[in-house]
DNA sequence: GTCTATAGAGAGATAGAC
DNA sequence: GTCTATCTCTCTATAGAC
């Protein structure tokens, strides 16, 4: 592809990855076709197989892992700007609700929809989602320990907070309200306080 | 169909509904084919369109609503056998974890996988999932009020408990552990106690 | 590397015999 | 009501020209 001088061009591979990420998170794995990925990314169909020889599964695997890493980076950024871990997590829940509203309830968790679909149908992709969830959990549990939560309590509390977030994402998308996310945010704050975090 | 004398026969329509429910909850909407439903229910393919003239969408709609009603009945039964609302909800979370283990992490929420898929892609089915979630929420919030939770707090608390359950279902299926459900159960108990329920 | 055409399988849906 | 055959469409994947 020839770029207009001075216009930075997004590489084809990245365009494919980005378009696939959007489609997968909204429509799921089985519901997203590679033809649709090609048209949305403005890439020729053959390029998908050029850059992802493993086909749909390889593409989805990379989408899940890079999407998971991106979401983790977002979390880290929000926490870095917050005065405390408690406030940071509260800000993260608030931001999730705002994003839902701003995107007409389309942009929620980048991997949840696919995770539900592949958990019992595709073990390679199931592992990808498990790796991502584990990476989030480890980060969150570490932050909770930093905030003063007892080491033995940090992992269960992190699981509860992550479950609260994921469940609220699903309910908000289904009901088209942020009421569940608001309730989840309050519950999360309560659980964190109960856990003894500063 | 001719039944062996003395052998009660499950009606074809019910067999289709039941098989579709199992497949949809494991594989999702786009991932489940009507041919597969026909073979799993031991029904001829044409019978699907005979009993469900609206095709796949009508079938899925009925599956979601009847599955939701069945799950609600299960919840009611567990609560009826428990000495208190608190104990009943705890028993429900415990039962969810046992079912996950007993079914190799396949039987979780009857509608969550489809709910995630259709939230942004099929408004009729999205409404079906929303109606089911709302029915569960209303029941749960009512029980919390009965247990002594202030009326204004019951609905947010019910949302948080439902989100806790749904998020834990997803994490358990992805990670193939009941650790998230155990953590969710503890968190739920803590939230209920905080809310002032007996 | 880019792009098109097509193979081969499987989907949802329908028609019509029995 | 039961069951089969088939239509049309779309999917993943591949081959091969440029």
Coordinates of C-alpha atoms (C1' of nucleotides) in Angstrom, one line a residue:
Chain A
X1 CA 0.0 0.0 0.0
X2 CA 1.2 3.4 -0.9
X3 CA 0.9 6.0 1.8
X4 CA 0.2 9.7 1.2
X5 CA 3.4 11.6 2.0
X6 CA 3.3 12.7 5.6
X7 CA 0.4 10.4 6.4
X8 CA 1.4 7.7 8.8
X9 CA -0.2 4.4 7.7
X10 CA -1.4 1.8 10.1
X11 CA 0.1 -1.5 9.1
X12 CA -2.4 -4.0 7.6
X13 CA -1.7 -6.6 10.3
X14 CA -2.6 -4.1 13.0
X15 CA -5.7 -3.0 11.2
X16 CA -6.8 -6.6 11.0
X17 CA -6.1 -7.2 14.7
X18 CA -7.9 -4.0 15.8
X19 CA -11.0 -4.7 13.6
X20 CA -11.1 -8.3 14.8
X21 CA -10.9 -7.2 18.4
X22 CA -13.9 -4.9 18.0
X23 CA -16.0 -7.4 16.2
X24 CA -15.1 -10.3 18.6
X25 CA -16.0 -8.4 21.7
X26 CA -19.4 -7.4 20.3
X27 CA -20.4 -10.5 18.4
X28 CA -18.3 -13.3 19.8
X29 CA -16.2 -15.9 18.1
X30 CA -18.7 -17.9 16.1
X31 CA -20.7 -14.8 15.3
X32 CA -17.8 -13.0 13.6
X33 CA -16.8 -14.0 10.1
X34 CA -13.4 -13.4 8.6
X35 CA -15.0 -11.8 5.6
X36 CA -16.4 -9.2 8.0
X37 CA -13.0 -8.7 9.6
X38 CA -11.5 -8.2 6.1
X39 CA -14.1 -5.6 5.1
X40 CA -14.0 -3.7 8.5
X41 CA -10.2 -3.6 8.5
X42 CA -10.1 -2.5 4.8
X43 CA -7.7 -5.4 4.2
X44 CA -8.0 -7.9 1.4
X45 CA -9.3 -11.3 2.5
X46 CA -6.1 -13.1 1.7
X47 CA -4.1 -10.8 4.0
X48 CA -5.7 -12.4 7.0
X49 CA -4.2 -15.7 6.1
X50 CA -0.9 -14.1 5.1
X51 CA -0.5 -12.5 8.5
X52 CA -2.3 -15.2 10.5
X53 CA -1.5 -18.5 8.9
X54 CA -3.3 -20.3 11.7
X55 CA -6.6 -18.8 10.5
X56 CA -9.4 -17.7 12.7
X57 CA -8.2 -19.4 15.8
X58 CA -4.7 -17.8 15.7
X59 CA -6.3 -14.4 15.0
X60 CA -8.6 -14.8 17.9
X61 CA -5.8 -16.0 20.2
X62 CA -3.8 -12.8 19.4
X63 CA -6.8 -10.6 19.8
X64 CA -7.6 -12.0 23.2
X65 CA -4.0 -11.7 24.5
X66 CA -3.3 -8.2 23.1
X67 CA -6.8 -7.0 24.2
X68 CA -6.1 -8.4 27.7
X69 CA -2.7 -6.7 27.8
X70 CA -4.3 -3.4 26.7
X71 CA -7.0 -3.6 29.3
X72 CA -4.4 -4.3 32.0
X73 CA -2.4 -1.3 30.9
X74 CA -5.6 0.8 31.1
X75 CA -6.1 -0.4 34.6
X76 CA -2.5 0.4 35.6
X77 CA -2.8 3.9 34.2
X78 CA -6.0 4.6 36.1
X79 CA -4.4 3.3 39.3
X80 CA -1.3 5.3 38.8
X81 CA -3.3 8.5 38.6
X82 CA -5.3 7.7 41.7
X83 CA -4.3 8.7 45.3
X84 CA -4.9 5.2 46.6
X85 CA -5.6 1.7 45.4
X86 CA -9.2 2.0 46.8
X87 CA -9.8 5.2 44.8
X88 CA -8.1 3.7 41.8
X89 CA -10.4 0.7 41.7
X90 CA -13.4 3.0 42.3
X91 CA -12.3 5.1 39.4
X92 CA -11.9 2.0 37.2
X93 CA -15.5 0.9 37.9
X94 CA -16.8 4.4 37.3
X95 CA -14.9 4.5 34.0
X96 CA -16.3 1.2 32.9
X97 CA -19.8 2.6 33.4
X98 CA -19.0 5.7 31.5
X99 CA -17.5 3.7 28.6
X100 CA -20.7 1.6 28.5
X101 CA -22.9 4.6 28.2
X102 CA -20.6 6.4 25.7
X103 CA -20.5 3.3 23.4
X104 CA -24.2 2.5 23.6
X105 CA -23.3 -0.6 25.8
X106 CA -21.1 -2.1 23.2
X107 CA -17.6 -1.7 24.7
X108 CA -17.4 -3.8 27.8
X109 CA -14.8 -6.4 28.7
X110 CA -12.6 -7.2 25.7
X111 CA -12.6 -10.9 26.2
X112 CA -15.8 -11.9 28.2
X113 CA -18.1 -12.6 25.2
X114 CA -15.6 -14.9 23.6
X115 CA -14.6 -16.4 26.9
X116 CA -18.1 -17.6 27.5
X117 CA -18.4 -19.1 24.1
X118 CA -15.1 -20.9 24.0
X119 CA -15.0 -22.2 27.5
X120 CA -16.6 -25.5 26.5
X121 CA -15.8 -25.6 22.8
X122 CA -12.2 -24.6 22.1
X123 CA -9.5 -25.4 24.6
X124 CA -6.8 -23.4 23.0
X125 CA -8.9 -20.2 23.1
X126 CA -10.2 -21.1 26.6
X127 CA -6.6 -21.1 27.7
X128 CA -6.0 -17.7 26.2
X129 CA -8.9 -16.3 28.1
X130 CA -7.7 -18.0 31.3
X131 CA -4.2 -16.6 30.9
X132 CA -5.6 -13.1 30.5
X133 CA -7.9 -13.4 33.5
X134 CA -5.0 -14.8 35.6
X135 CA -2.8 -11.8 34.6
X136 CA -5.5 -9.4 35.7
X137 CA -6.0 -11.3 38.9
X138 CA -2.3 -11.3 39.8
X139 CA -2.0 -7.6 39.2
X140 CA -5.1 -6.8 41.3
X141 CA -4.1 -9.1 44.1
X142 CA -0.7 -7.5 44.2
X143 CA -2.2 -4.1 44.4
X144 CA -4.5 -5.2 47.2
X145 CA -1.5 -6.5 49.2
X146 CA 0.2 -3.1 48.6
X147 CA -2.8 -1.4 50.0
X148 CA -2.6 -3.4 53.2
X149 CA -4.8 -6.5 52.5
X150 CA -3.5 -9.6 54.2
X151 CA -1.7 -11.8 51.7
X152 CA -4.1 -14.8 52.3
X153 CA -7.1 -12.6 51.6
X154 CA -5.8 -10.8 48.6
X155 CA -6.5 -13.5 45.9
X156 CA -10.1 -14.3 47.0
X157 CA -10.8 -10.6 47.2
X158 CA -9.3 -10.0 43.8
X159 CA -11.5 -12.8 42.4
X160 CA -14.6 -11.3 44.0
X161 CA -13.8 -7.9 42.5
X162 CA -13.1 -9.3 39.1
X163 CA -16.3 -11.3 39.2
X164 CA -18.2 -8.3 40.3
X165 CA -16.9 -6.4 37.3
X166 CA -17.5 -9.1 34.7
X167 CA -21.0 -9.8 36.0
X168 CA -21.9 -6.2 35.9
X169 CA -20.6 -5.9 32.4
X170 CA -22.9 -8.7 31.3
X171 CA -26.0 -7.3 33.1
X172 CA -25.4 -3.8 31.9
X173 CA -25.2 -4.9 28.3
X174 CA -28.3 -7.1 28.6
X175 CA -30.4 -4.5 30.4
X176 CA -28.9 -1.5 28.7
X177 CA -28.5 0.4 32.0
X178 CA -25.5 1.2 34.1
X179 CA -27.4 0.5 37.2
X180 CA -25.7 -2.9 37.7
X181 CA -22.3 -1.3 37.3
X182 CA -23.2 1.4 39.8
X183 CA -24.3 -1.3 42.3
X184 CA -21.1 -3.3 41.5
X185 CA -19.0 -0.2 42.2
X186 CA -20.6 0.2 45.6
X187 CA -20.3 -3.4 46.4
X188 CA -16.6 -3.4 45.4
X189 CA -15.9 -0.5 47.6
X190 CA -17.6 -2.3 50.5
X191 CA -15.6 -5.5 49.9
X192 CA -12.3 -3.6 49.7
X193 CA -13.1 -1.7 53.0
X194 CA -14.0 -5.0 54.6
X195 CA -10.7 -6.4 53.4
X196 CA -8.8 -3.7 55.2
X197 CA -7.3 -1.9 52.2
X198 CA -6.2 1.7 52.5
Chain B
X1 CA -44.2 -41.4 17.3
X2 CA -45.4 -44.7 18.8
X3 CA -44.5 -45.3 22.4
X4 CA -43.7 -48.6 23.9
X5 CA -46.7 -49.5 26.2
X6 CA -46.0 -48.2 29.7
X7 CA -43.1 -46.1 28.5
X8 CA -43.8 -42.4 29.0
X9 CA -42.6 -40.5 25.9
X10 CA -41.2 -37.1 26.1
X11 CA -43.0 -35.0 23.5
X12 CA -40.9 -34.0 20.5
X13 CA -41.3 -30.3 21.2
X14 CA -39.9 -30.7 24.7
X15 CA -37.0 -32.8 23.5
X16 CA -36.1 -30.1 21.1
X17 CA -36.4 -27.4 23.7
X18 CA -34.2 -29.3 26.2
X19 CA -31.5 -30.2 23.7
X20 CA -31.4 -26.6 22.4
X21 CA -31.1 -25.4 26.0
X22 CA -28.1 -27.6 26.7
X23 CA -26.3 -26.7 23.4
X24 CA -27.0 -23.0 23.6
X25 CA -25.7 -22.6 27.1
X26 CA -22.5 -24.4 26.3
X27 CA -21.8 -23.2 22.7
X28 CA -23.8 -20.0 22.4
X29 CA -26.3 -18.9 19.8
X30 CA -24.1 -18.5 16.7
X31 CA -22.1 -21.6 17.6
X32 CA -25.1 -23.9 17.8
X33 CA -26.7 -25.2 14.6
X34 CA -30.2 -26.4 14.1
X35 CA -29.0 -29.6 12.5
X36 CA -27.1 -30.3 15.8
X37 CA -30.2 -29.5 17.8
X38 CA -32.2 -32.0 15.6
X39 CA -29.7 -34.8 16.1
X40 CA -29.2 -34.2 19.8
X41 CA -32.9 -34.2 20.4
X42 CA -33.5 -37.2 18.2
X43 CA -36.0 -35.2 16.3
X44 CA -36.3 -34.9 12.5
X45 CA -35.0 -31.6 11.2
X46 CA -38.4 -30.5 9.9
X47 CA -40.0 -30.8 13.3
X48 CA -38.0 -27.8 14.5
X49 CA -39.8 -25.6 12.0
X50 CA -43.0 -27.4 12.7
X51 CA -43.0 -26.5 16.4
X52 CA -41.0 -23.3 16.1
X53 CA -42.1 -21.6 12.9
X54 CA -40.1 -18.6 13.7
X55 CA -36.9 -20.7 13.3
X56 CA -33.8 -20.4 15.3
X57 CA -34.7 -17.1 16.9
X58 CA -38.0 -18.3 18.2
X59 CA -36.4 -21.5 19.5
X60 CA -33.7 -19.5 21.3
X61 CA -36.3 -17.1 22.7
X62 CA -38.3 -19.9 24.3
X63 CA -35.1 -21.6 25.5
X64 CA -34.0 -18.4 27.3
X65 CA -37.4 -17.8 28.9
X66 CA -38.1 -21.4 30.0
X67 CA -34.4 -21.8 31.2
X68 CA -34.7 -18.6 33.1
X69 CA -38.0 -19.7 34.8
X70 CA -36.4 -23.1 35.6
X71 CA -33.4 -21.5 37.2
X72 CA -35.7 -19.2 39.2
X73 CA -37.7 -22.3 40.4
X74 CA -34.4 -23.9 41.5
X75 CA -33.5 -20.8 43.5
X76 CA -36.9 -20.7 45.1
X77 CA -36.6 -24.4 46.1
X78 CA -33.2 -23.9 47.6
X79 CA -34.4 -20.9 49.5
X80 CA -37.5 -22.7 50.8
X81 CA -35.4 -25.4 52.3
X82 CA -33.0 -23.0 54.0
X83 CA -33.5 -21.6 57.5
X84 CA -33.0 -18.0 56.4
X85 CA -32.5 -15.9 53.3
X86 CA -28.8 -15.6 54.1
X87 CA -28.4 -19.3 54.4
X88 CA -30.4 -19.9 51.3
X89 CA -28.3 -17.6 49.2
X90 CA -25.1 -19.2 50.6
X91 CA -26.5 -22.6 49.7
X92 CA -27.3 -21.4 46.2
X93 CA -23.7 -20.3 45.6
X94 CA -22.4 -23.5 47.1
X95 CA -24.7 -25.5 44.8
X96 CA -23.5 -23.5 41.8
X97 CA -19.9 -24.5 42.5
X98 CA -20.8 -28.2 43.0
X99 CA -22.7 -28.2 39.7
X100 CA -19.8 -26.7 37.9
X101 CA -17.5 -29.4 39.3
X102 CA -20.0 -32.2 38.6
X103 CA -20.5 -31.2 35.0
X104 CA -16.8 -30.5 34.1
X105 CA -17.5 -26.7 34.2
X106 CA -20.2 -26.9 31.5
X107 CA -23.4 -26.2 33.4
X108 CA -23.3 -22.7 34.6
X109 CA -25.9 -20.0 34.0
X110 CA -28.5 -21.1 31.5
X111 CA -28.5 -17.8 29.6
X112 CA -25.2 -16.0 30.2
X113 CA -23.3 -17.2 27.2
X114 CA -26.2 -16.3 24.8
X115 CA -26.7 -13.1 26.7
X116 CA -23.2 -11.9 26.0
X117 CA -23.5 -12.8 22.3
X118 CA -26.8 -11.2 21.5
X119 CA -26.5 -8.1 23.6
X120 CA -25.2 -6.1 20.6
X121 CA -26.4 -8.2 17.8
X122 CA -30.1 -9.3 18.2
X123 CA -32.4 -7.0 20.1
X124 CA -35.3 -9.5 20.4
X125 CA -33.1 -12.1 22.1
X126 CA -31.4 -9.3 24.1
X127 CA -34.8 -8.4 25.5
X128 CA -35.4 -12.1 26.4
X129 CA -32.2 -12.2 28.4
X130 CA -33.1 -8.8 30.0
X131 CA -36.5 -10.0 31.0
X132 CA -35.0 -13.1 32.6
X133 CA -32.4 -11.1 34.5
X134 CA -35.1 -8.7 35.7
X135 CA -37.2 -11.6 37.0
X136 CA -34.3 -13.0 39.0
X137 CA -33.5 -9.5 40.3
X138 CA -37.1 -8.8 41.4
X139 CA -37.3 -12.1 43.2
X140 CA -33.9 -11.6 44.9
X141 CA -34.6 -8.1 45.9
X142 CA -38.0 -9.1 47.4
X143 CA -36.3 -11.8 49.4
X144 CA -33.7 -9.3 50.7
X145 CA -36.5 -7.0 51.9
X146 CA -38.1 -10.0 53.6
X147 CA -34.8 -10.6 55.3
X148 CA -34.7 -7.1 56.7
X149 CA -32.7 -5.1 54.1
X150 CA -33.9 -1.6 53.7
X151 CA -36.2 -1.2 50.6
X152 CA -33.9 1.4 49.0
X153 CA -30.8 -0.9 49.4
X154 CA -32.4 -4.1 48.2
X155 CA -32.2 -3.6 44.5
X156 CA -28.6 -2.5 44.3
X157 CA -27.6 -5.3 46.6
X158 CA -29.5 -7.8 44.5
X159 CA -27.7 -6.5 41.4
X160 CA -24.4 -6.9 43.1
X161 CA -25.2 -10.4 44.2
X162 CA -26.3 -11.4 40.7
X163 CA -23.2 -9.8 39.2
X164 CA -21.1 -11.7 41.6
X165 CA -22.7 -14.9 40.6
X166 CA -22.5 -14.3 36.8
X167 CA -18.9 -13.1 37.0
X168 CA -17.9 -16.1 39.0
X169 CA -19.6 -18.4 36.5
X170 CA -17.6 -17.0 33.7
X171 CA -14.3 -17.1 35.6
X172 CA -14.8 -20.6 36.8
X173 CA -15.6 -21.9 33.3
X174 CA -12.5 -20.1 31.8
X175 CA -10.1 -21.1 34.5
X176 CA -11.7 -24.5 35.2
X177 CA -11.6 -24.0 39.0
X178 CA -14.3 -23.3 41.5
X179 CA -12.0 -20.9 43.3
X180 CA -13.8 -17.8 41.9
X181 CA -17.2 -19.2 43.0
X182 CA -15.8 -19.9 46.5
X183 CA -14.5 -16.3 46.6
X184 CA -17.8 -15.0 45.3
X185 CA -19.8 -16.9 47.9
X186 CA -17.7 -15.4 50.7
X187 CA -18.1 -11.9 49.2
X188 CA -21.8 -12.4 48.8
X189 CA -22.2 -13.3 52.4
X190 CA -20.2 -10.3 53.4
X191 CA -22.3 -8.0 51.3
X192 CA -25.5 -9.5 52.7
X193 CA -24.3 -9.0 56.2
X194 CA -23.3 -5.5 55.5
X195 CA -26.8 -4.9 54.0
X196 CA -28.4 -5.9 57.3
X197 CA -30.1 -9.1 56.3
X198 CA -31.0 -11.8 58.8
Chain C
dG1 C1' 3.1 -8.7 -0.2
dT2 C1' -1.6 -7.7 -2.4
dC3 C1' -5.6 -9.2 -4.1
dT4 C1' -9.3 -12.3 -6.4
dA5 C1' -11.6 -16.5 -7.3
dT6 C1' -13.2 -20.5 -5.9
dA7 C1' -13.3 -25.0 -3.5
dG8 C1' -15.7 -27.6 -0.1
dA9 C1' -18.4 -27.8 4.0
dG10 C1' -22.1 -26.4 6.6
dA11 C1' -25.6 -23.1 7.8
dG12 C1' -30.8 -21.7 8.0
dA13 C1' -34.9 -22.3 5.7
dT14 C1' -38.5 -24.5 2.7
dA15 C1' -41.3 -27.8 0.0
dG16 C1' -43.7 -31.7 -0.2
dA17 C1' -44.3 -36.8 0.2
dC18 C1' -46.1 -39.8 3.5
Chain D
dG1 C1' -47.4 -34.7 12.7
dT2 C1' -43.2 -37.0 10.8
dC3 C1' -39.5 -37.1 7.9
dT4 C1' -36.4 -36.3 3.7
dA5 C1' -34.5 -33.7 0.0
dT6 C1' -32.9 -29.6 -1.5
dC7 C1' -32.4 -24.5 -2.2
dT8 C1' -29.7 -20.7 -1.3
dC9 C1' -26.4 -18.4 1.3
dT10 C1' -22.3 -17.9 4.0
dC11 C1' -18.5 -19.7 6.1
dT12 C1' -13.3 -21.1 6.5
dA13 C1' -9.6 -22.0 3.8
dT14 C1' -6.7 -22.3 -0.3
dA15 C1' -4.6 -21.5 -4.9
dG16 C1' -2.5 -18.7 -7.8
dA17 C1' -2.2 -14.3 -10.7
dC18 C1' -0.1 -10.0 -10.2

